[in-house]
GROMACS .gro file of C-alpha atoms in nm:
model
  163
    1MET     CA    1  -4.840  -2.120   5.943
    2SER     CA    2  -5.102  -1.835   5.876
    3ALA     CA    3  -5.296  -1.868   5.541
    4VAL     CA    4  -5.206  -1.725   5.210
    5ARG     CA    5  -5.510  -1.627   5.012
    6GLU     CA    6  -5.522  -1.590   4.639
    7TRP     CA    7  -5.728  -1.402   4.390
    8ILE     CA    8  -5.706  -1.359   4.012
    9TYR     CA    9  -5.734  -0.996   3.887
   10PRO     CA   10  -5.987  -0.978   3.616
   11ASN     CA   11  -5.809  -0.703   3.415
   12ALA     CA   12  -5.467  -0.846   3.418
   13GLY     CA   13  -5.405  -0.883   3.053
   14ARG     CA   14  -5.556  -0.538   2.971
   15ASP     CA   15  -5.344  -0.342   3.227
   16LYS     CA   16  -5.028  -0.539   3.213
   17LEU     CA   17  -4.828  -0.296   2.974
   18VAL     CA   18  -4.941   0.010   3.195
   19PHE     CA   19  -4.837  -0.152   3.513
   20LEU     CA   20  -4.499  -0.259   3.364
   21GLU     CA   21  -4.422   0.091   3.222
   22ASN     CA   22  -4.488   0.260   3.561
   23ILE     CA   23  -4.298   0.026   3.754
   24LYS     CA   24  -3.994   0.032   3.516
   25ASN     CA   25  -4.007   0.419   3.510
   26ALA     CA   26  -4.083   0.499   3.888
   27LYS     CA   27  -3.831   0.676   4.104
   28SER     CA   28  -3.629   0.461   4.353
   29ASP     CA   29  -3.461   0.760   4.519
   30ASN     CA   30  -3.647   0.722   4.865
   31VAL     CA   31  -3.659   0.363   4.906
   32PRO     CA   32  -3.569   0.288   5.276
   33GLU     CA   33  -3.227   0.135   5.335
   34PRO     CA   34  -3.358  -0.192   5.486
   35ASN     CA   35  -3.590  -0.238   5.155
   36ARG     CA   36  -3.287  -0.154   4.935
   37GLU     CA   37  -3.066  -0.403   5.107
   38ARG     CA   38  -3.326  -0.673   5.072
   39GLY     CA   39  -3.339  -0.655   4.697
   40ILE     CA   40  -3.074  -0.821   4.491
   41ASN     CA   41  -3.046  -0.730   4.113
   42CYS     CA   42  -3.397  -0.563   4.104
   43HIS     CA   43  -3.555  -0.225   4.076
   44ILE     CA   44  -3.762  -0.148   4.390
   45THR     CA   45  -3.965   0.169   4.361
   46ASP     CA   46  -4.056   0.434   4.605
   47ASP     CA   47  -4.393   0.398   4.772
   48TRP     CA   48  -4.642   0.541   4.491
   49ALA     CA   49  -4.806   0.843   4.638
   50GLU     CA   50  -4.898   0.943   4.287
   51TRP     CA   51  -5.057   0.636   4.146
   52ASP     CA   52  -5.397   0.806   4.176
   53LYS     CA   53  -5.307   0.979   3.845
   54VAL     CA   54  -5.309   0.629   3.669
   55PRO     CA   55  -5.658   0.498   3.629
   56GLN     CA   56  -5.562   0.119   3.575
   57ILE     CA   57  -5.360   0.132   3.918
   58MET     CA   58  -5.650   0.287   4.077
   59ASN     CA   59  -5.892   0.023   3.938
   60PHE     CA   60  -5.650  -0.242   4.072
   61ILE     CA   61  -5.649  -0.082   4.427
   62THR     CA   62  -6.023  -0.054   4.418
   63TRP     CA   63  -6.051  -0.423   4.319
   64LEU     CA   64  -5.794  -0.528   4.585
   65GLU     CA   65  -5.986  -0.356   4.860
   66GLU     CA   66  -6.308  -0.497   4.758
   67VAL     CA   67  -6.184  -0.861   4.741
   68THR     CA   68  -5.989  -0.839   5.066
   69GLU     CA   69  -6.221  -0.616   5.252
   70LEU     CA   70  -5.921  -0.428   5.367
   71LYS     CA   71  -5.777  -0.080   5.280
   72LEU     CA   72  -5.459  -0.005   5.108
   73ASP     CA   73  -5.185   0.110   5.342
   74ASP     CA   74  -4.881   0.152   5.094
   75ILE     CA   75  -4.784   0.013   4.772
   76TRP     CA   76  -4.467  -0.010   4.564
   77GLY     CA   77  -4.329  -0.220   4.263
   78VAL     CA   78  -4.047  -0.462   4.203
   79HIS     CA   79  -3.894  -0.521   3.844
   80TYR     CA   80  -3.631  -0.823   3.862
   81LYS     CA   81  -3.348  -0.881   3.639
   82ASP     CA   82  -3.179  -1.206   3.587
   83GLN     CA   83  -3.080  -1.352   3.932
   84GLY     CA   84  -3.309  -1.099   4.092
   85ALA     CA   85  -3.419  -1.189   4.442
   86ILE     CA   86  -3.559  -1.056   4.755
   87LYS     CA   87  -3.418  -1.177   5.099
   88TRP     CA   88  -3.609  -1.318   5.380
   89HIS     CA   89  -3.807  -1.047   5.565
   90ASN     CA   90  -4.169  -0.980   5.697
   91HIS     CA   91  -4.346  -0.640   5.734
   92HIS     CA   92  -4.397  -0.638   6.105
   93ASN     CA   93  -4.239  -0.302   6.124
   94PHE     CA   94  -4.506  -0.138   5.914
   95SER     CA   95  -4.743   0.005   6.165
   96GLY     CA   96  -5.108   0.018   6.112
   97CYS     CA   97  -5.115  -0.265   5.842
   98THR     CA   98  -5.233  -0.614   5.913
   99HIS     CA   99  -5.163  -0.793   5.587
  100SER     CA  100  -4.912  -0.783   5.292
  101PHE     CA  101  -4.982  -0.861   4.925
  102ALA     CA  102  -4.802  -0.933   4.604
  103TYR     CA  103  -4.962  -0.894   4.254
  104TYR     CA  104  -4.784  -1.067   3.976
  105VAL     CA  105  -4.774  -0.840   3.687
  106ASN     CA  106  -4.537  -1.032   3.477
  107THR     CA  107  -4.401  -1.385   3.542
  108PRO     CA  108  -4.164  -1.503   3.259
  109PRO     CA  109  -4.052  -1.865   3.229
  110ASN     CA  110  -3.827  -1.977   3.536
  111SER     CA  111  -3.985  -1.719   3.769
  112SER     CA  112  -3.911  -1.827   4.116
  113ALA     CA  113  -4.196  -1.914   4.344
  114ILE     CA  114  -4.245  -1.706   4.661
  115CYS     CA  115  -4.137  -1.888   4.972
  116PHE     CA  116  -4.295  -1.845   5.310
  117ALA     CA  117  -4.160  -1.987   5.667
  118ARG     CA  118  -4.251  -2.000   6.020
  119ASP     CA  119  -3.881  -1.989   6.072
  120PRO     CA  120  -3.647  -1.888   5.764
  121ASN     CA  121  -3.352  -2.056   5.950
  122ASP     CA  122  -3.540  -2.390   5.933
  123SER     CA  123  -3.591  -2.510   5.577
  124ASP     CA  124  -3.830  -2.770   5.707
  125THR     CA  125  -4.092  -2.492   5.771
  126TRP     CA  126  -4.056  -2.339   5.423
  127VAL     CA  127  -4.350  -2.357   5.181
  128SER     CA  128  -4.295  -2.261   4.810
  129VAL     CA  129  -4.599  -2.097   4.628
  130PRO     CA  130  -4.580  -2.087   4.254
  131VAL     CA  131  -4.661  -1.758   4.104
  132GLU     CA  132  -4.881  -1.687   3.814
  133GLU     CA  133  -4.930  -1.373   3.617
  134GLY     CA  134  -5.240  -1.193   3.709
  135HIS     CA  135  -5.269  -1.355   4.053
  136CYS     CA  136  -5.252  -1.161   4.383
  137LEU     CA  137  -5.138  -1.332   4.700
  138VAL     CA  138  -5.243  -1.178   5.057
  139TRP     CA  139  -5.093  -1.293   5.383
  140GLU     CA  140  -5.050  -1.167   5.751
  141LYS     CA  141  -4.760  -0.900   5.767
  142GLU     CA  142  -4.556  -1.105   6.022
  143LEU     CA  143  -4.522  -1.416   5.783
  144PRO     CA  144  -4.159  -1.430   5.663
  145HIS     CA  145  -4.123  -1.463   5.299
  146CYS     CA  146  -3.847  -1.431   5.008
  147VAL     CA  147  -3.796  -1.474   4.644
  148PRO     CA  148  -3.498  -1.699   4.565
  149PRO     CA  149  -3.293  -1.591   4.263
  150SER     CA  150  -3.347  -1.735   3.926
  151ASP     CA  151  -3.321  -1.646   3.556
  152HIS     CA  152  -3.636  -1.452   3.538
  153ALA     CA  153  -3.548  -1.124   3.380
  154GLY     CA  154  -3.875  -0.905   3.366
  155ARG     CA  155  -4.044  -1.066   3.648
  156CYS     CA  156  -4.253  -0.769   3.777
  157VAL     CA  157  -4.477  -0.732   4.088
  158ILE     CA  158  -4.680  -0.486   4.269
  159SER     CA  159  -4.646  -0.515   4.639
  160GLY     CA  160  -4.776  -0.345   4.941
  161ASN     CA  161  -4.961  -0.364   5.277
  162LEU     CA  162  -5.319  -0.352   5.374
  163LYS     CA  163  -5.513  -0.256   5.696
   0.00000   0.00000   0.00000
């Protein structure tokens, strides 16, 4: 299985409320149907083309590009309600990108780990990675991943793709 790399965002505590408000209030009218079907009991935002108007988000993107030595391709947010989940998927259909990421804005108690697998149909290949607020995980776009349901109302992530 390909490696999952992890970094800690140095401005996590300072920027948390701005990230939460932007994700909760972002539109979700133009989320592609496959992405909408993948999410269970969660608010998935449109790709955020206008985040350049939010200095804290631009600072996060600059930091992410510096630590990964990759460029942002697209970015969106997910805000989970209780029993919120994301079904198994990968990002192989996103042309131009090489890696995907998840930055954990808010991880309330009982937040599910993110699961990765070589073969989602074979639980022997599953690896669970506990999530921590302020941490950012980066992996190759072809790696299947999911978020199992749990009672984690308020869990919030910024996700996207890098190239």
